[in-house]
Amino acid sequence: MPSPLQPLASRAATGGLIAAGLLAAGLLAAAALPRQQAASAKDLPDPAVAETPAGRPTATATAVLAGGCFWGMEAVFEHVKGVKEVVTGYAGGTAATADYERVSSGDTGHAEGIRITYDPSRVSYGQLLKVFFAVAHDPTEVNRQGPDVGSQYRSAIFPTDPEQRRVATAYIAQLNRSGVFTKPIATTMETWRGFTPAEASHQDFVARNPNHPYVVLHDKPKVARLKAEFPRLYR
């Protein structure tokens, strides 16, 4: 994705940027880049395996997910009822390499991700996963989302406890069996190694830059799908 601190320019080596003219021309972008798979929320089953009540004794819980550019992921989950806070950042690598420029190289082990603090009495981890798979990104893409290419844009789940790992593992298997997607789920289940918040310029980027070309083309449509397909969860 384009850095908010840089002009729009081609950066195919890292998958971080696409040409300014291509980005501004939505029709050209749509024609030149692979389309994300359309999986309507109504087609996705609810998770068959749920967290046990004893697994969530506190008023808040934390989920860490990665699925392409963290701007759009953050924007989607900020509109989910029961979510108290969403922070963009880096997961999967070490804190020493958790900065935007180094992560953009694709060799730090990090993925651009979000940390979600939520109220499990209002929204379950399973519901968050359904939003993740249905509208937040394309879970069948390997190391890319739309124009963004590289391992830092992989689809990944970072369970913060055994309950989350159990629910997420079962749901991925369930989705693969369901045949909702024409390709296998590429989402990886990764070891929790902590989460480093991204730079201030990347926090609440969509809310602060609603007319940014990348936001208009790639992020706002995700929020619109959330509203249309999850009306009871949307706020």
Coordinates of C-alpha atoms in Angstrom, one line a residue:
M1 CA 0.0 0.0 0.0
P2 CA 1.2 3.6 -0.5
S3 CA 2.9 5.2 2.5
P4 CA 1.1 8.3 3.8
L5 CA 4.5 9.9 3.9
Q6 CA 5.5 9.3 0.3
P7 CA 4.0 10.3 -3.1
L8 CA 2.2 7.5 -5.0
A9 CA 4.7 5.7 -7.2
S10 CA 5.4 2.2 -8.5
R11 CA 7.0 -0.1 -6.0
A12 CA 6.4 -3.6 -7.4
A13 CA 9.4 -5.1 -5.6
T14 CA 7.7 -4.9 -2.2
G15 CA 4.1 -4.7 -3.4
G16 CA 3.7 -1.6 -1.2
L17 CA 2.7 0.8 -4.0
I18 CA 1.1 0.9 -7.4
A19 CA 1.4 3.6 -10.0
A20 CA -0.3 6.8 -9.3
G21 CA -2.3 6.8 -12.5
L22 CA -3.4 3.2 -12.0
L23 CA -4.4 3.9 -8.5
A24 CA -6.5 6.9 -9.5
A25 CA -8.2 5.0 -12.3
G26 CA -10.4 2.5 -10.7
L27 CA -11.4 0.8 -13.9
L28 CA -7.8 0.2 -14.9
A29 CA -6.9 -1.1 -11.5
A30 CA -9.8 -3.5 -11.6
A31 CA -8.8 -4.8 -15.0
A32 CA -5.1 -5.1 -14.2
L33 CA -5.2 -6.7 -10.8
P34 CA -6.7 -10.0 -9.6
R35 CA -10.2 -9.7 -8.2
Q36 CA -10.8 -10.8 -4.7
Q37 CA -13.1 -13.7 -4.3
A38 CA -16.7 -12.7 -3.5
A39 CA -17.9 -14.7 -0.6
S40 CA -21.1 -13.2 0.8
A41 CA -21.7 -13.4 4.5
K42 CA -24.9 -15.2 3.9
D43 CA -23.0 -18.0 2.2
L44 CA -20.5 -18.4 5.0
P45 CA -21.7 -20.7 7.8
D46 CA -21.4 -19.6 11.4
P47 CA -18.6 -21.2 13.3
A48 CA -19.6 -24.6 14.5
V49 CA -17.1 -24.6 17.3
A50 CA -17.5 -21.8 19.8
E51 CA -15.5 -20.6 22.8
T52 CA -16.5 -22.1 26.1
P53 CA -17.9 -19.6 28.6
A54 CA -15.1 -20.5 31.0
G55 CA -12.6 -19.5 28.4
R56 CA -13.6 -15.9 28.6
P57 CA -13.8 -14.9 32.3
T58 CA -12.8 -11.2 31.7
A59 CA -14.8 -8.2 30.4
T60 CA -12.4 -7.8 27.4
A61 CA -10.5 -10.1 25.1
T62 CA -7.9 -9.5 22.4
A63 CA -7.7 -10.9 18.9
V64 CA -4.9 -10.4 16.4
L65 CA -5.5 -10.8 12.7
A66 CA -3.7 -10.1 9.5
G67 CA -5.1 -9.8 6.0
G68 CA -3.4 -7.4 3.7
C69 CA -3.1 -3.7 4.2
F70 CA -3.8 -2.9 7.8
W71 CA -5.7 0.3 7.0
G72 CA -8.7 -1.5 5.6
M73 CA -8.6 -4.2 8.3
E74 CA -8.7 -1.6 11.0
A75 CA -11.6 0.3 9.2
V76 CA -13.7 -2.8 9.0
F77 CA -13.4 -3.9 12.6
E78 CA -13.8 -0.4 14.0
H79 CA -17.4 -0.6 12.8
V80 CA -18.2 -3.9 14.5
K81 CA -20.4 -3.7 17.6
G82 CA -18.7 -4.9 20.7
V83 CA -15.2 -3.9 19.5
K84 CA -13.7 -1.4 21.9
E85 CA -10.4 -0.6 20.2
V86 CA -8.5 -1.5 17.0
V87 CA -4.8 -0.8 16.6
T88 CA -2.8 -1.3 13.5
G89 CA 0.7 -2.9 13.8
Y90 CA 3.0 -5.7 13.2
A91 CA 2.8 -9.4 14.2
G92 CA 4.9 -12.5 13.5
G93 CA 8.4 -11.0 13.8
T94 CA 10.5 -9.4 16.5
A95 CA 10.0 -6.0 18.1
A96 CA 13.4 -5.0 16.8
T97 CA 12.2 -5.1 13.2
A98 CA 8.7 -3.8 13.7
D99 CA 8.7 -0.6 11.7
Y100 CA 7.0 0.2 8.4
E101 CA 10.0 0.5 6.2
R102 CA 11.6 -2.7 7.4
V103 CA 8.4 -4.7 7.4
S104 CA 7.8 -3.4 3.8
S105 CA 10.9 -5.3 2.7
G106 CA 9.0 -8.6 3.3
D107 CA 11.9 -10.3 5.1
T108 CA 11.2 -9.6 8.8
G109 CA 8.6 -12.3 9.3
H110 CA 6.0 -9.7 10.3
A111 CA 2.6 -9.3 8.8
E112 CA 0.7 -6.0 8.8
G113 CA -2.1 -6.8 11.2
I114 CA -4.5 -5.4 13.7
R115 CA -5.0 -5.9 17.4
I116 CA -8.7 -6.0 18.4
T117 CA -9.9 -5.4 21.9
Y118 CA -13.5 -6.6 22.2
D119 CA -16.2 -7.4 24.7
P120 CA -16.9 -11.1 24.4
S121 CA -20.4 -10.6 25.9
R122 CA -21.3 -8.5 22.9
V123 CA -19.4 -10.1 20.0
S124 CA -17.7 -13.5 20.0
Y125 CA -14.4 -14.5 18.6
G126 CA -16.2 -16.7 16.1
Q127 CA -18.2 -13.7 14.8
L128 CA -15.0 -11.7 14.4
L129 CA -13.6 -14.5 12.4
K130 CA -16.7 -14.6 10.2
V131 CA -16.3 -10.9 9.4
F132 CA -12.6 -11.5 8.8
F133 CA -13.2 -14.2 6.2
A134 CA -16.3 -12.7 4.6
V135 CA -15.6 -9.0 4.1
A136 CA -12.2 -7.9 5.5
H137 CA -10.0 -9.7 3.0
D138 CA -9.7 -12.6 0.5
P139 CA -8.5 -15.6 2.6
T140 CA -7.6 -17.6 -0.5
E141 CA -4.8 -15.3 -1.6
V142 CA -1.2 -16.3 -0.8
N143 CA 1.1 -13.5 0.3
R144 CA -1.0 -10.8 -1.4
Q145 CA -4.2 -8.8 -1.2
G146 CA -5.2 -6.9 -4.3
P147 CA -2.3 -4.7 -5.3
D148 CA -0.2 -5.5 -2.3
V149 CA 2.2 -8.3 -2.7
G150 CA 4.6 -9.9 -0.2
S151 CA 4.6 -12.0 2.9
Q152 CA 3.8 -8.9 5.0
Y153 CA 0.4 -9.0 3.4
R154 CA -0.4 -12.6 4.1
S155 CA -3.6 -13.8 5.6
A156 CA -2.8 -15.0 9.2
I157 CA -4.4 -15.5 12.6
F158 CA -2.3 -15.1 15.7
P159 CA -4.3 -16.8 18.5
T160 CA -3.6 -15.3 21.9
D161 CA -4.8 -18.3 23.8
P162 CA -5.6 -22.0 23.2
E163 CA -9.4 -21.3 23.0
Q164 CA -8.8 -19.0 20.0
R165 CA -6.6 -21.5 18.3
R166 CA -9.2 -24.2 18.8
V167 CA -12.0 -22.1 17.4
A168 CA -10.0 -20.7 14.4
T169 CA -8.6 -24.0 13.4
A170 CA -12.0 -25.6 13.4
Y171 CA -13.5 -22.7 11.4
I172 CA -10.9 -22.9 8.7
A173 CA -11.6 -26.6 8.3
Q174 CA -15.3 -25.9 8.3
L175 CA -15.0 -23.3 5.6
N176 CA -12.8 -25.6 3.4
R177 CA -15.4 -28.4 3.7
S178 CA -18.3 -26.0 2.9
G179 CA -17.0 -25.2 -0.6
V180 CA -18.0 -21.5 -0.2
F181 CA -14.6 -20.5 -1.6
T182 CA -13.5 -22.0 -4.9
K183 CA -9.9 -22.2 -3.7
P184 CA -8.6 -23.5 -0.3
I185 CA -8.2 -21.1 2.6
A186 CA -4.7 -19.8 2.6
T187 CA -4.9 -18.3 6.1
T188 CA -2.0 -19.5 8.3
M189 CA -2.3 -20.2 12.0
E190 CA 0.8 -18.7 13.6
T191 CA 2.5 -18.6 17.0
W192 CA 1.7 -15.6 19.2
R193 CA 4.9 -13.6 19.6
G194 CA 3.4 -10.3 20.6
F195 CA 2.2 -7.3 18.7
T196 CA 3.9 -4.0 18.0
P197 CA 1.7 -1.0 17.2
A198 CA 2.4 0.8 14.0
E199 CA 3.5 4.4 13.6
A200 CA 1.0 7.1 14.4
S201 CA 0.6 7.9 10.7
H202 CA -0.9 4.5 10.2
Q203 CA -3.5 4.6 13.0
D204 CA -7.1 5.4 12.0
F205 CA -5.8 6.1 8.5
V206 CA -9.1 5.5 6.7
A207 CA -11.1 7.7 9.1
R208 CA -8.5 10.5 8.8
N209 CA -8.0 10.2 5.0
P210 CA -11.4 9.2 3.5
N211 CA -10.6 10.6 0.1
H212 CA -7.2 9.0 -0.3
P213 CA -7.2 7.1 -3.6
Y214 CA -6.1 3.8 -2.1
V215 CA -8.8 4.1 0.6
V216 CA -11.5 4.9 -1.9
L217 CA -10.6 2.0 -4.1
H218 CA -9.7 -0.7 -1.6
D219 CA -10.9 0.1 1.9
K220 CA -14.2 1.8 1.8
P221 CA -15.8 -1.0 -0.2
K222 CA -14.9 -3.4 2.6
V223 CA -16.7 -1.2 5.1
A224 CA -19.7 -1.0 2.8
R225 CA -19.9 -4.7 2.6
L226 CA -19.7 -5.0 6.3
K227 CA -22.7 -2.7 6.6
A228 CA -24.7 -4.5 3.9
E229 CA -23.9 -8.1 4.9
F230 CA -23.7 -7.8 8.7
P231 CA -26.3 -5.2 9.6
R232 CA -26.8 -6.5 13.1
L233 CA -23.1 -6.2 13.8
Y234 CA -22.5 -2.9 12.1
R235 CA -22.3 0.3 14.0

